[in-house]
Structure formats: structure tokens, C-alpha cells
Amino acid sequence: MKKLSIFVILFFCLLTAGAQKVTLEDVARRTYRAEGIWGVKPMLDGEHYTQMSADGTKIVKYSFRTGKEVGTVFDVATARDCSIRSFDGYIMSPDEKLILIQTDTKPIYRRSFTATYYIYNVKNNKMEPLSENGPQQVPLFSPDGNQIAFVRDNNIYLVKLLFGNSESQVTKDGKFNEVLNGIPDWVYEEEFGFSRAFDFSADSQMLAYIRFDESQVPMYSFPLYKGLAPALDDFATYPGEYAYKYPMPGIDNSKVTVHTFDIKSKVTRQMDLPLDADGYIPRIKFTKDENALAIVTLNRHQNRFDLYLANPRSTLCKLIMRDEAPQYIKESAYSDIAFYDKNFVMMSERDGYNHLYLYTSGGNLVKQITKGNFEVTNFLGWDEAANVFYFESNEGSPLRSAVYKVDAKGRKTKLSAKEGTNSAIFSKNMKFYINTFSNIQTPPVITLNDNTGKELATLVDNNKLKQQVASLEMPIKELFSFRTSDGVELNGWIMKPADFNEGKKYPVIMHQYSGPGSQEVMDKWAIGARRDGGMFEAYMASQGFIMVCVDGRGTGGRGSDFEKCTYLNLGVKEAKDQVETAKYLSTLPYVDGTRIGIWGWSFGGYNTLMSMSEGTPVFRAGVAIAAPTDWRFYDSVYTERFMRTPKENMEGYNVSSAINRAANLHGELLLIHGTADDNVHLRNNAEYSEALVQADKQFDMQIYTNRNHGISGGNTTKHLLTRVTNFFIENLK
């Protein structure tokens, strides 16, 4: 047996000796990127879907039955009056006779952008501009396809296609940093996850929109320099600045109201909505009934969610559904409401887990569609004729997901055949779906299936990537779990060097995010710091490190009790669980417990600081990137969701402050931040580093000029990864 083991080790060493090593250049450039399918848009007939070609020159039509290309819907090379060479995206009209072609896209914040749109007529193969008066935001076709509304400079405009594309202005009071019509302000976009705040009625006669008055929200500004990649030449002599409205915890938010515009009479009305003075309106949407506008409201604590139906002409608002939670309502409850002819489907955690509920359009509960100690992660649709609901859930394990259906009698069928992570895009008639599967060892495999789960065709097998990975010196990937001293079971992944030897002692680098509801540990390919199958981890493993990630308390997939136990005290239990992870790893015979590092980005950077100053000196080194350091500096919506206001929870803010823990910092620290981070401001870094200085704590710092929260552009990503790598090599090797 001993001779056999030696032979296996020697054979494995010979294999890895000839393997190609992953380089930091590979990691930064995403050389080993998984192929996927993006931008799938199911067509009305239920038999086809469209996609933009990889080079951005065509919209291609595919069969849902075979996955084969069956035609070209749009081509820049053959369209009449087409002056563009490529495009960035497209929007189909409800009847698919017209297409909005998106060009010259310029990002604003995380989800928002301006673009120049063209109207393409499928029948006559002709293009014409949507508007000659400047770029547009969030254009939307009316249900009858005869009108397009969009936003420009914080005002809503309307183009009537049957009247020579005549353009009219719906609102006139929009003004930068004061009033926004039909688009959300910064904090709504970032924390409520949407970019369009208007909708058409089902009969195309009314427009409804949210008006945001941010005039009383304090301004936040940060400097802009000339920089490079790109160079901002306007600031070559003197720096400039960017200023915008950014509400912090306890500070005034935008005042929000809902209005309707009667397109024929041109009458604007304000809905008589019983909203708290400091309440939120995170969604509006017309139902299938043209006289029923659904309005979602939240109180400022975000633990009471009300659904109103408003009459767009009488302005009367009727409360039809209320959901409450002791802590807070998750965004999935109001972001995924699906309206049908006589019903709507929504999600709720009211029984402790995220599940689906069916209501009548009047707000009467028909039934709870799914039940059990698992989470529904995505509602995929309802086949009304067959009375079958389709969804994704993690039943069986919080580390995995599958596609399911449940019929009218509650009989549930698992459609996914493979164990790992599965997600689906269904056809309009719910007869077919595109399934994306992966697990920790397998890059995404994308198949076409019918609604019994039968596989019809393989669209993407990623065989090229599999062959590439087989030739690389990849780490040994494993999922594991352990129990903390508090008796809490935590899940993690571990990546060991390809030539791993149990007789050696290895340094460990722990990566984590740890934010509320997040999940970094899942049985899927897209794990690792770059969510690319562990390519950065492969590089670090080749340098002799074991790489680890553990989801502590507060993360998602395990029900509301596990996720919301950090309420009012962010960072405390999360940090303790990372310390517990380090202590557990130290018990493993192949881990050198004196050489453990930790790092993370954003909340992960914050929790790095909290963990390194928790009071248990288990980390020799850490890297905190774009880290919040005191929740008083962050935005109102996110922070108050988990912490309430400083006035209500001063003790919680104090114990959750990394700045207040600065004197307890143990280990070598590298702080990294971008100067133009509109999300987690550089202020967080500046105030925390000053606290370290006054506590006589030495540290390293890397600042990136004009970079936002993603800290990328030009050579920035490679530079950052090199900085992180060198820091850990210097301090842990």
C-alpha cells in the first residue's frame, strides 16, 4: 500500500510538472473565461429567441427546439439608412415589429447610462433616430407599440410613432441634483436595484412615473484628476470634482411622489398615496388592468412593505397587501412581483424561508405555492393554462440550486438532472427553457430543455475551456463544512496547491465577502475572488498558498434566522466567524496557523478590518479593498436596512465601526481604494488610516487615481492583483 501511494504521488507530480501555470496576466485579462449565453430574449411565439451577435453587428433568431440559428432579425451591414458599424444592445417592441437599437452607451452609475437609440422597422429594414435632440435614458415602448417614452436630463419625453415620430416633453421640472422624473436617484438605483421609474398603462393611454425631489439631500463631492486610461484632459492644470446627492444614515432622502400623465388630455395628476413622510417607493408597475397601477412602498425601517393599487385618473390608492418582518424586507419581495390577468405572484420570507405566494389581483391570498426549509431563489413563470409554476430553489442544500415545477395539486418535479448550480430562461409559452449548469469542477454547460426537463440540445459545452484547464496547474478544489465554538455550522471551499503534500505546512489566505444575504460558497464554477473558476487562487496556489473562503453568519441561502442574526450589529458575528475559520484551519495538520491572511473587497474589505481587530490575533496579514470603515459614512437605504439610524442604534454603530477597533488591529495591513469611488467613498479609507496613525499602527496603502468602486481600467486590474499578491508573499511566505 505504501509503494502504491508513493507511485501515485510521483505520477501526479510528473503530471503537474508539465502543466502550464496560470499567470497574473491571465487572471487580469480573464484568459480562461467561460463561454456563456447572454442577452437571450424569448420571442412572442414561444418557439424562438433572439440574441445579439458577439461582435455587436446582428440580432440573430434561434429555435427553442433545436438551438439552431434560423434567421437574422437585424444586421448593420444590410439595414437601410444605417450609419453605425456595431451596437451595444436592443429592445424589441411588444409586437416585435420595431426594435430600438442602442449605440454610443455612456455609463452613469452601476445600472444607469445614456445612449443614442435608433428605431428599426423589421418589415421595411429601415433605421431612423429615436430623437435628434440628444442621448436618451431607459426608453420604453407602449404596449400597443405606437409610442416610446424616455428620459433626457431628468425629464420624460414621449415620441409618437404614428405622428411622424413627433417628440413632446411630458415633465419640465427635472434638474440635475434637484429633481428627477422617471429615473431613480443615486441611492434608489444602487440599493433598490432599478434604473427606470416610469411605465405605460395596459391601454397605452397613460404614463405613470415616480418623481424624486432630492433638493434637500446633502451634496457629496470628490476630486477628479487628469489621470490616464482614460485621461481627463479638462483637469490637466487644475483638478475638477464630481458632486452629487448622497444621503447617509439618518439624513433626509429624496421626497418621492407618484404621478400619472394622460397622453390624450395632457393632464398630470399626483396619486393620493398614504406614504410616510420618510417612506420609500422602490417600484411602480401597471397591472394588466389599465385602471390599476401597482405601487410598492416601504417605511424607512424597510420592515413594512405595502402594495397599493392606484387608479391613474381618480388618484385613489387602495392597500391590497402588506408584508412585515421583525428586521427588514428583502428586495426580492418587491422586485420580482409578477402580474397576470387575475392574479399576481410574489415572494416572502414570512415563514422563515423565501417562498412563492399566489394572490388574486385584489390582494386576497390564494395559496402559498412553495413550502419547506429551503429558499426559492428565482421565480421563472406561471403557465396559467396548465396551472404550473416554475422556479429555482436550493432545496436539499444551500450550496446548490435546481429548476423545479409545481402543479395545481402541489406535486413538485425537479427538472434539473445534474447536481450543482442550475438556472433557467423560459420561453414565453413556458414550453422550453435554456438551462445553465455548473459545479465546482465543471465550467458552465448550457442546454435546451423542454418543460419536462428533457434535454433537447447542447448550446455551450465549454470543452475548449475544459481542455485549457486540464493543461493548467490548477488547485485541488473541495467544499467543506465545520462547526464553530458557538455551535454554528459554516460552509466553505478550499483550494490546495496542485502538488499538495499533507506532510507539509502551508500558509493560508482567506477570501470572503460576508455581506448580508450574499453567498460566495456554492457548488458552481463561478467561485473564487474573480468568480472565474478560481484562476487567481490557481496563481496563488502555485506560489504555495492554500486558498479558503467561508460564508459566515449573515450570508444567504439558509433562511432568515441565519441571514438576519446580524441585524443592528453588522460586522460583529461576521468577523467572529472569520476568526473561528482561522482557528479551525489551524487545527488541520497541513496548515501553518501562524501564517494565515485574510482579504476582501467592499463589505469583504470591511470584514477584513473587523476580523483583524476582533481581539483574537489569528491573522498575520490582510488586504482591505474599497472598504466601508464606519456605517455612518455609507448610504441611508443600505445601512438603515440592517442598522436603523445612528440616533436609534448608536451602540450598534459604535460596535460595528472598524475605526473604533483600529487600536486592536493585529497583523500587517494593506489598504486599497479608488479616489473616485461614488459608492464607498475614499473618506472611509482616509478616516480609518488616520485612526491607525493615531493608534501608532503601521500599514501600507495603495490609492488608484480616478477609479470607482470596481477599481479597473487600463492596467489597473493587473497592478492591483500584483500588489495584493506581493503583499501576501512578503508577509506570509
XYZ file of C-alpha atoms in Angstrom:
733
model
C 0.000 0.000 0.000
C 2.856 2.367 0.843
C 4.594 1.644 -2.511
C 1.332 2.332 -4.348
C 0.910 5.677 -2.563
C 4.476 6.723 -3.479
C 3.809 5.724 -7.110
C 0.577 7.800 -7.195
C 2.352 10.845 -5.725
C 5.242 10.527 -8.208
C 2.811 10.113 -11.116
C 0.807 13.149 -10.002
C 3.993 15.199 -9.625
C 5.032 14.272 -13.178
C 1.632 15.414 -14.432
C 1.740 18.738 -12.592
C 5.384 19.313 -13.519
C 4.400 19.546 -17.167
C 1.326 21.664 -16.534
C 1.171 25.301 -17.562
C 0.996 27.810 -14.729
C -1.679 30.485 -14.547
C -0.116 33.952 -14.629
C -1.389 37.200 -13.109
C -1.663 38.491 -16.672
C -4.049 35.597 -17.381
C -6.079 36.446 -14.296
C -6.302 40.165 -15.086
C -7.178 39.597 -18.743
C -9.540 36.712 -17.983
C -7.674 34.496 -20.428
C -9.548 31.430 -19.216
C -13.050 32.825 -19.478
C -16.052 30.509 -19.598
C -18.215 30.806 -22.673
C -21.833 31.650 -21.975
C -25.051 32.884 -23.490
C -26.009 36.452 -22.669
C -28.873 38.681 -23.673
C -31.346 35.925 -24.513
C -34.760 37.432 -25.314
C -37.629 34.943 -25.731
C -39.965 35.786 -28.615
C -43.746 36.001 -28.590
C -44.332 32.766 -30.500
C -42.795 30.665 -27.713
C -40.702 28.841 -30.312
C -37.802 31.238 -30.788
C -35.445 33.593 -29.011
C -33.081 36.331 -30.142
C -29.527 37.232 -29.240
C -27.049 39.888 -30.198
C -24.047 38.519 -32.081
C -20.716 38.559 -30.240
C -19.362 41.313 -32.497
C -22.432 43.518 -31.945
C -23.435 43.660 -35.603
C -26.517 41.413 -35.759
C -29.611 40.290 -33.890
C -29.890 36.578 -34.555
C -33.000 34.406 -34.246
C -32.715 30.879 -32.792
C -35.069 27.936 -32.347
C -36.063 26.957 -28.811
C -36.467 23.365 -30.021
C -33.069 22.894 -31.656
C -30.880 25.826 -30.629
C -30.103 26.317 -34.305
C -29.886 29.728 -35.934
C -32.972 30.221 -38.105
C -32.568 33.780 -39.302
C -31.231 37.288 -38.825
C -33.612 39.891 -37.431
C -31.249 42.871 -37.807
C -27.883 43.388 -39.480
C -25.928 46.656 -39.563
C -24.489 45.607 -42.922
C -27.849 45.362 -44.690
C -30.203 47.705 -42.798
C -31.269 50.751 -44.802
C -30.136 54.207 -43.626
C -27.827 52.543 -41.092
C -24.759 54.639 -40.279
C -23.487 52.528 -37.365
C -20.955 49.691 -37.574
C -21.985 47.970 -34.355
C -24.394 48.387 -31.445
C -24.497 47.812 -27.674
C -27.968 46.425 -27.053
C -31.561 46.366 -28.286
C -35.188 46.490 -27.139
C -37.994 44.744 -29.025
C -41.409 46.370 -29.293
C -44.281 44.356 -27.744
C -45.386 43.131 -31.188
C -41.760 42.648 -32.346
C -42.330 44.826 -35.423
C -39.917 47.529 -34.244
C -36.568 47.339 -32.478
C -34.710 50.039 -30.561
C -31.011 49.774 -31.394
C -28.729 51.055 -28.612
C -25.465 52.824 -29.545
C -22.837 55.147 -28.042
C -23.523 53.924 -24.494
C -22.029 56.033 -21.688
C -22.267 54.715 -18.096
C -23.522 56.952 -15.297
C -23.669 54.753 -12.182
C -23.968 50.999 -11.632
C -27.124 50.449 -13.718
C -27.732 53.776 -15.429
C -26.393 55.042 -18.734
C -27.194 57.317 -21.620
C -27.246 56.071 -25.194
C -28.281 57.098 -28.668
C -31.137 54.917 -29.896
C -32.403 54.193 -33.388
C -35.805 52.792 -34.368
C -35.502 49.835 -36.716
C -38.530 48.691 -38.693
C -38.298 44.930 -39.211
C -40.673 44.895 -42.177
C -39.053 47.602 -44.307
C -35.497 47.070 -42.977
C -35.091 50.778 -42.267
C -33.482 52.710 -39.392
C -34.214 56.196 -38.124
C -33.171 58.099 -34.976
C -35.405 57.943 -31.935
C -34.595 61.589 -31.246
C -32.355 64.236 -32.784
C -32.169 66.247 -29.572
C -29.533 64.386 -27.570
C -28.884 60.989 -25.922
C -31.642 59.134 -24.096
C -32.123 57.011 -20.992
C -34.356 53.968 -20.354
C -36.602 54.087 -23.450
C -39.820 52.056 -23.238
C -42.357 51.054 -25.883
C -46.046 51.488 -25.106
C -47.971 48.172 -25.060
C -49.506 48.944 -28.456
C -46.037 49.678 -29.884
C -47.053 53.119 -31.190
C -45.217 55.277 -28.648
C -41.818 55.376 -26.974
C -41.138 57.214 -23.733
C -37.635 58.009 -22.492
C -35.776 60.297 -20.103
C -33.352 63.063 -21.026
C -31.822 65.474 -18.492
C -34.146 64.239 -15.727
C -37.323 64.828 -17.759
C -39.653 62.380 -19.511
C -40.228 62.699 -23.254
C -42.738 60.956 -25.496
C -42.321 60.039 -29.169
C -45.488 59.201 -31.122
C -44.601 56.899 -33.988
C -47.913 57.332 -35.839
C -47.412 61.087 -35.981
C -44.078 61.274 -37.769
C -42.131 60.435 -34.618
C -43.218 63.731 -33.090
C -41.449 64.356 -29.793
C -43.090 66.069 -26.819
C -41.920 66.817 -23.303
C -44.017 65.278 -20.527
C -42.271 66.825 -17.496
C -40.449 70.137 -17.331
C -39.125 70.493 -13.783
C -36.280 67.982 -13.990
C -32.934 69.407 -12.910
C -29.572 67.804 -12.088
C -29.106 67.321 -8.334
C -32.619 68.642 -7.648
C -35.494 66.825 -9.386
C -35.579 63.545 -11.306
C -38.618 62.350 -13.244
C -38.877 58.713 -14.320
C -35.378 57.707 -13.222
C -34.193 56.947 -9.670
C -31.698 58.978 -7.685
C -28.290 57.518 -6.804
C -29.313 55.654 -3.660
C -32.514 54.204 -5.148
C -30.605 52.928 -8.178
C -27.822 51.430 -6.066
C -29.846 49.885 -3.261
C -33.276 49.182 -4.784
C -31.730 47.873 -7.996
C -33.567 49.619 -10.843
C -32.917 52.322 -13.420
C -36.376 53.135 -14.872
C -39.120 54.668 -12.744
C -41.989 55.027 -15.230
C -44.454 52.725 -17.007
C -47.273 52.727 -19.572
C -50.821 51.635 -18.799
C -52.074 48.482 -20.497
C -54.188 50.548 -22.947
C -51.202 52.830 -23.781
C -53.178 55.928 -22.775
C -51.407 56.794 -19.529
C -47.858 57.187 -18.277
C -47.068 56.757 -14.589
C -43.794 57.883 -13.043
C -42.006 58.474 -9.768
C -40.769 61.996 -9.119
C -37.683 62.290 -6.924
C -37.108 65.617 -5.192
C -33.541 65.432 -3.905
C -33.121 69.177 -3.353
C -32.848 68.722 0.421
C -30.403 65.809 0.251
C -26.874 66.958 1.167
C -24.263 67.084 -1.571
C -21.197 64.858 -1.646
C -18.198 65.640 -3.823
C -14.852 64.076 -4.654
C -11.913 65.329 -6.741
C -11.136 64.299 -10.293
C -7.628 64.421 -11.704
C -6.269 64.219 -15.232
C -5.179 60.609 -14.772
C -4.663 58.121 -17.579
C -6.681 55.368 -19.318
C -8.721 57.472 -19.842
C -7.056 60.862 -19.438
C -9.404 63.669 -18.345
C -7.678 66.498 -20.190
C -10.021 69.161 -18.772
C -8.253 68.680 -15.439
C -4.677 68.845 -16.716
C -3.966 72.171 -14.979
C -6.361 72.198 -12.045
C -8.235 69.199 -10.612
C -12.004 69.099 -11.013
C -14.687 67.499 -8.910
C -17.814 65.430 -9.166
C -20.701 66.422 -6.895
C -23.961 64.549 -6.401
C -26.656 63.880 -3.817
C -25.737 61.092 -1.390
C -27.950 60.543 1.697
C -26.247 58.998 4.713
C -27.878 57.193 7.669
C -30.382 59.411 9.471
C -30.124 62.112 6.776
C -33.008 63.253 4.550
C -33.679 61.121 1.486
C -35.393 62.277 -1.687
C -39.065 63.122 -1.307
C -40.899 60.762 -3.633
C -44.322 61.075 -5.230
C -46.155 59.117 -7.944
C -47.743 60.930 -10.873
C -49.709 59.975 -13.965
C -49.848 61.730 -17.319
C -52.895 61.373 -19.537
C -51.382 61.271 -23.010
C -54.517 62.461 -24.833
C -55.640 65.254 -22.483
C -52.101 66.069 -21.297
C -53.349 66.197 -17.690
C -50.849 65.330 -14.930
C -52.113 64.028 -11.601
C -50.431 63.122 -8.307
C -51.567 59.852 -6.746
C -53.159 60.171 -3.331
C -50.698 57.744 -1.783
C -50.660 57.351 2.033
C -46.856 57.268 2.228
C -44.860 58.035 5.360
C -43.047 61.371 5.098
C -39.751 59.468 5.051
C -41.044 56.390 3.186
C -39.752 54.778 0.014
C -41.325 53.867 -3.327
C -38.985 51.184 -4.721
C -41.275 50.080 -7.600
C -44.265 51.091 -9.697
C -45.800 48.964 -12.424
C -49.074 48.958 -14.309
C -51.003 45.710 -13.965
C -52.919 44.079 -16.822
C -55.803 46.361 -15.832
C -55.308 49.861 -17.301
C -57.074 51.311 -14.262
C -54.764 49.657 -11.736
C -51.264 50.979 -11.142
C -49.322 48.870 -8.634
C -47.263 50.965 -6.222
C -44.860 49.391 -3.747
C -43.999 51.363 -0.614
C -41.646 50.746 2.300
C -41.368 52.519 5.609
C -37.932 53.955 6.382
C -37.030 50.941 8.540
C -37.832 48.776 5.484
C -39.654 46.231 7.627
C -43.136 47.043 6.307
C -43.923 46.503 2.642
C -47.262 47.758 1.305
C -48.714 47.105 -2.134
C -51.256 49.647 -3.361
C -53.406 49.685 -6.468
C -53.880 53.240 -7.693
C -56.472 54.473 -10.149
C -54.396 56.622 -12.534
C -57.269 59.063 -13.149
C -59.096 59.315 -9.824
C -55.722 59.106 -7.936
C -57.345 56.873 -5.305
C -54.919 54.320 -3.816
C -56.150 51.102 -2.226
C -53.947 48.969 0.035
C -54.292 45.359 -1.118
C -51.366 43.590 0.560
C -48.980 44.154 3.464
C -45.914 42.117 4.422
C -43.924 42.759 7.586
C -40.757 41.399 9.170
C -39.134 41.943 12.577
C -35.919 43.067 10.884
C -36.307 44.039 7.198
C -37.961 43.033 3.940
C -35.583 41.725 1.271
C -35.579 43.277 -2.178
C -36.765 40.052 -3.844
C -40.203 40.582 -2.267
C -40.960 43.648 -4.370
C -38.534 43.364 -7.302
C -39.964 40.099 -8.602
C -43.736 40.628 -8.355
C -45.297 39.127 -11.490
C -48.745 40.348 -12.544
C -51.137 38.150 -14.531
C -54.691 38.706 -15.784
C -56.404 37.950 -12.488
C -53.523 37.209 -10.113
C -50.041 38.133 -9.035
C -47.170 36.060 -7.680
C -44.701 37.369 -5.120
C -42.018 36.171 -2.737
C -41.969 36.435 1.044
C -39.886 35.197 3.967
C -42.860 35.265 6.306
C -42.435 31.588 7.288
C -38.664 31.918 7.743
C -37.628 31.000 4.197
C -38.071 32.749 0.861
C -41.137 31.242 -0.841
C -43.696 31.930 -3.546
C -47.243 33.123 -2.860
C -50.215 33.425 -5.221
C -52.727 36.266 -4.750
C -55.817 37.425 -6.567
C -55.424 40.763 -8.327
C -57.459 42.240 -5.469
C -54.903 41.135 -2.891
C -56.512 38.001 -1.452
C -54.091 35.177 -0.722
C -54.921 32.118 -2.820
C -52.140 29.871 -1.568
C -48.520 29.503 -0.606
C -47.010 27.875 -3.690
C -43.790 26.518 -2.147
C -43.034 25.399 1.409
C -40.098 23.934 3.292
C -36.727 24.657 4.852
C -35.204 25.902 1.633
C -35.068 29.127 -0.362
C -36.740 29.911 -3.668
C -34.009 31.844 -5.438
C -35.839 32.821 -8.612
C -39.421 32.751 -9.911
C -39.349 31.681 -13.549
C -43.017 31.961 -14.508
C -46.528 30.573 -14.356
C -48.191 28.585 -17.107
C -51.719 29.794 -16.379
C -53.430 27.339 -18.743
C -51.779 24.308 -17.151
C -51.650 25.978 -13.696
C -47.974 25.054 -13.277
C -45.395 27.266 -11.578
C -41.690 27.167 -12.442
C -38.907 28.302 -10.127
C -35.329 27.805 -8.948
C -34.589 26.771 -5.378
C -31.812 25.391 -3.191
C -33.858 22.538 -1.773
C -31.524 19.840 -0.488
C -28.501 22.071 0.065
C -27.854 25.819 0.341
C -24.789 25.176 -1.836
C -26.787 24.004 -4.856
C -29.764 25.081 -6.930
C -32.118 23.333 -9.324
C -35.043 24.124 -11.601
C -38.433 22.877 -10.402
C -42.082 22.964 -11.322
C -45.098 22.512 -9.095
C -48.617 21.794 -10.363
C -52.046 22.801 -9.100
C -52.128 19.866 -6.649
C -48.773 20.780 -5.151
C -46.875 17.982 -6.887
C -43.302 19.135 -7.314
C -40.957 17.928 -10.063
C -37.232 18.559 -10.203
C -36.330 19.356 -13.803
C -32.547 19.729 -13.409
C -30.691 16.470 -13.892
C -27.223 17.497 -12.728
C -26.132 18.308 -9.181
C -24.583 21.734 -8.802
C -25.975 25.129 -9.705
C -28.741 25.438 -12.291
C -30.547 28.474 -13.677
C -33.148 28.782 -16.408
C -34.626 31.115 -19.013
C -38.069 30.001 -20.197
C -39.850 30.574 -23.486
C -42.913 32.829 -23.441
C -45.273 29.840 -23.521
C -43.301 28.012 -20.776
C -42.751 25.017 -23.103
C -38.947 25.257 -23.329
C -36.069 26.587 -21.295
C -32.368 27.240 -21.556
C -30.568 25.684 -18.574
C -27.143 26.801 -17.388
C -25.435 24.212 -15.197
C -22.061 24.219 -13.498
C -20.407 22.887 -10.389
C -17.122 23.496 -8.630
C -15.293 21.176 -11.067
C -17.308 21.824 -14.249
C -17.471 25.040 -16.320
C -20.947 26.066 -17.455
C -22.844 23.662 -19.694
C -25.833 25.311 -21.387
C -28.610 23.122 -22.732
C -32.025 23.456 -24.303
C -34.767 21.547 -22.493
C -38.486 21.073 -22.693
C -40.664 21.687 -19.657
C -40.411 18.062 -18.540
C -36.663 18.549 -18.133
C -35.792 16.526 -21.237
C -32.575 17.750 -22.829
C -33.082 18.743 -26.481
C -29.699 20.190 -27.437
C -26.421 21.452 -26.023
C -25.754 25.095 -26.814
C -22.470 25.536 -24.927
C -20.265 22.762 -23.568
C -17.136 24.810 -22.741
C -14.990 21.917 -23.971
C -12.300 24.366 -25.054
C -12.071 25.761 -21.530
C -12.102 22.239 -20.071
C -9.117 21.329 -22.262
C -7.336 24.527 -21.296
C -7.963 23.913 -17.602
C -6.750 20.306 -17.975
C -3.415 21.672 -19.208
C -3.104 24.130 -16.321
C -1.630 23.685 -12.880
C -4.979 24.056 -11.160
C -5.562 23.764 -7.428
C -7.440 20.882 -5.846
C -10.939 22.267 -5.169
C -13.114 20.961 -2.359
C -16.233 22.005 -0.469
C -16.192 21.554 3.302
C -18.045 22.499 6.469
C -17.143 22.803 10.136
C -18.775 23.780 13.408
C -17.705 26.893 15.333
C -17.294 27.152 19.081
C -20.780 28.734 19.109
C -22.131 25.524 17.557
C -22.845 27.121 14.179
C -22.124 25.031 11.090
C -20.427 27.050 8.345
C -19.777 26.137 4.715
C -16.618 26.812 2.768
C -14.453 25.961 -0.208
C -10.762 25.211 -0.089
C -8.233 25.176 -2.925
C -4.951 23.373 -2.317
C -1.798 23.517 -4.473
C -1.754 21.028 -7.360
C 1.272 19.304 -5.791
C -0.317 19.348 -2.332
C 1.544 17.307 0.272
C -0.231 16.509 3.551
C 3.133 16.292 5.251
C 3.872 19.985 4.624
C 2.671 23.050 6.491
C 1.102 25.645 4.189
C 0.244 29.306 4.673
C -3.433 30.116 4.090
C -5.159 33.096 2.501
C -8.851 33.507 3.294
C -11.048 35.471 0.904
C -14.588 36.489 1.871
C -17.363 38.979 1.196
C -19.665 38.241 4.157
C -22.315 40.877 3.346
C -25.982 40.354 4.252
C -27.641 37.778 2.009
C -24.524 37.144 -0.084
C -23.180 33.695 -0.969
C -19.596 33.079 -2.045
C -19.616 29.379 -1.239
C -21.668 27.414 -3.741
C -21.192 24.330 -5.859
C -20.637 26.269 -9.066
C -17.822 27.178 -11.435
C -18.016 30.921 -10.762
C -16.297 30.861 -7.391
C -13.049 32.487 -6.297
C -12.184 36.129 -5.796
C -12.741 36.790 -9.518
C -15.660 34.342 -9.849
C -13.857 32.659 -12.720
C -13.313 29.110 -11.500
C -10.508 30.125 -9.144
C -7.882 31.498 -11.533
C -6.410 33.957 -9.018
C -6.489 31.148 -6.489
C -4.679 28.926 -9.008
C -1.922 31.503 -9.288
C -1.617 31.872 -5.517
C -1.703 28.098 -5.024
C 1.215 27.831 -7.460
C 3.052 30.200 -5.104
C 2.498 27.722 -2.259
C -0.677 29.023 -0.623
C -3.866 27.235 0.376
C -6.858 29.420 -0.554
C -10.069 29.333 1.502
C -13.470 31.008 1.586
C -16.150 30.583 4.273
C -19.626 32.113 4.424
C -20.285 33.186 7.993
C -23.467 34.201 9.738
C -25.436 36.859 7.907
C -24.915 35.322 4.477
C -27.722 33.930 2.334
C -29.311 30.667 1.303
C -30.043 29.369 4.790
C -33.228 31.134 5.836
C -33.988 34.440 7.511
C -32.814 33.475 11.022
C -29.283 32.738 9.785
C -29.191 35.740 7.478
C -30.732 38.311 9.802
C -28.977 37.367 13.042
C -26.503 40.199 12.386
C -29.281 42.811 12.463
C -28.334 46.073 14.231
C -24.738 44.875 14.737
C -23.167 44.433 11.301
C -19.661 43.025 11.279
C -19.582 41.587 14.789
C -20.704 37.997 14.189
C -19.307 38.095 10.659
C -15.835 38.921 11.991
C -16.051 36.331 14.741
C -16.887 33.649 12.182
C -13.806 34.502 10.095
C -11.709 34.264 13.269
C -13.365 30.916 14.017
C -12.487 29.804 10.477
C -8.836 30.684 11.004
C -8.827 28.819 14.312
C -10.393 25.759 12.686
C -7.912 25.809 9.817
C -5.078 25.972 12.350
C -6.135 22.563 13.640
C -5.556 20.947 10.250
C -2.209 19.116 10.107
C -1.160 20.751 6.819
C -1.926 24.376 7.837
C 0.600 26.687 9.457
C -1.599 28.547 11.908
C 0.983 31.310 12.301
C 0.722 32.241 8.621
C -2.942 32.980 7.866
C -4.049 36.012 5.865
C -7.464 37.450 5.003
C -8.735 39.795 2.332
C -11.877 41.091 0.682
C -13.477 43.840 -1.373
C -16.210 46.271 -0.291
C -18.077 44.549 2.586
C -15.346 41.922 2.372
C -12.762 44.642 2.930
C -14.744 45.949 5.888
C -14.977 42.489 7.395
C -11.239 42.023 6.845
C -10.632 45.029 9.099
C -13.220 43.866 11.641
C -11.735 40.359 11.705
C -8.136 41.559 12.084
C -9.185 43.712 15.046
C -11.684 41.294 16.618
C -9.322 40.712 19.538
C -8.075 37.243 18.620
C -4.652 37.567 16.926
C -5.079 34.864 14.276
C -4.279 36.872 11.129
C -0.719 37.752 10.224
C -1.711 39.891 7.211
C -4.754 41.284 5.459
C -5.836 43.358 2.464
C -8.936 45.565 2.592
C -10.118 46.894 -0.772
C -12.720 49.682 -1.134
C -13.804 49.033 2.441
C -16.534 50.842 4.383
C -14.995 51.623 7.770
C -17.894 53.216 9.656
C -21.531 52.750 8.655
C -22.235 56.403 9.434
C -20.324 57.160 6.204
C -22.373 54.857 3.962
C -25.726 55.414 2.260
C -29.037 55.599 4.081
C -31.010 52.839 2.350
C -28.465 50.029 2.667
C -27.222 50.944 6.131
C -30.585 51.562 7.766
C -31.953 48.314 6.317
C -29.529 46.456 8.578
C -28.686 49.023 11.287
C -31.561 51.550 11.539
C -30.366 55.130 12.109
C -27.459 56.209 14.340
C -29.926 58.008 16.591
C -31.903 54.778 17.106
C -28.905 52.449 17.351
C -25.844 54.386 18.492
C -24.393 51.396 20.357
C -24.754 49.216 17.260
C -22.963 51.767 15.081
C -20.159 52.041 17.616
C -19.509 48.298 17.896
C -19.812 47.918 14.109
C -17.204 50.598 13.395
C -13.843 49.387 12.111
C -12.464 52.803 13.085
C -13.391 52.186 16.712
C -11.484 48.884 16.512
C -8.387 50.375 14.867
C -6.279 50.266 18.027
C -6.877 46.500 18.213
C -5.563 45.808 14.704
C -3.265 42.781 14.662
C -1.174 41.896 11.633
C 0.227 43.622 8.570
C -2.375 45.579 6.610
C -2.699 46.874 3.058
C -5.489 49.363 2.341
C -6.587 49.854 -1.289
C -9.085 52.416 -2.580
C -10.076 54.375 -5.681
C -10.255 58.160 -5.438
C -13.482 58.375 -7.479
C -15.452 55.683 -5.639
C -19.033 57.008 -5.680
C -20.241 54.045 -3.615
C -17.779 53.584 -0.736
C -16.114 56.975 -0.606
C -12.366 57.424 -0.148
C -13.335 59.153 3.078
C -13.692 55.696 4.649
C -10.043 54.958 3.927
C -8.883 58.426 4.991
C -10.614 58.329 8.370
C -9.593 54.739 9.095
C -5.946 55.313 8.167
C -5.888 58.383 10.414
C -7.194 56.247 13.287
C -4.341 53.783 12.627
C -1.810 56.626 12.631
C -3.038 57.916 15.971
C -3.048 54.367 17.358
C 0.597 54.053 16.221
C -0.250 51.211 13.833
C 1.922 50.885 10.737
C 0.215 49.910 7.469
C 0.568 50.015 3.694
C -1.744 51.872 1.324
C -2.427 51.878 -2.421
C -4.576 54.604 -3.976
C -5.872 54.410 -7.558
C -6.456 57.707 -9.363
C -9.976 58.378 -10.725
C -11.058 54.750 -10.146
C -14.530 53.904 -8.894
C -15.666 51.037 -6.671
C -14.619 48.430 -9.255
C -11.041 49.820 -9.457
C -10.422 48.874 -13.081
C -9.373 50.406 -16.384
C -6.119 50.376 -18.312
C -3.505 48.391 -16.412
C -5.239 48.888 -13.065
C -6.534 45.344 -12.504
C -3.161 43.731 -13.118
C -1.442 46.297 -10.904
C -3.932 45.714 -8.076
C -3.650 41.922 -8.240
C 0.143 42.176 -8.297
C 0.048 44.466 -5.255
C -2.170 42.005 -3.355
C -0.025 39.040 -4.387
C 3.282 40.625 -3.447
C 1.911 41.786 -0.105
C 0.852 38.275 0.895
C 4.073 36.710 -0.382
C 6.145 39.194 1.625
C 4.152 38.724 4.820
C 3.107 35.065 4.776
C 5.943 33.249 2.991
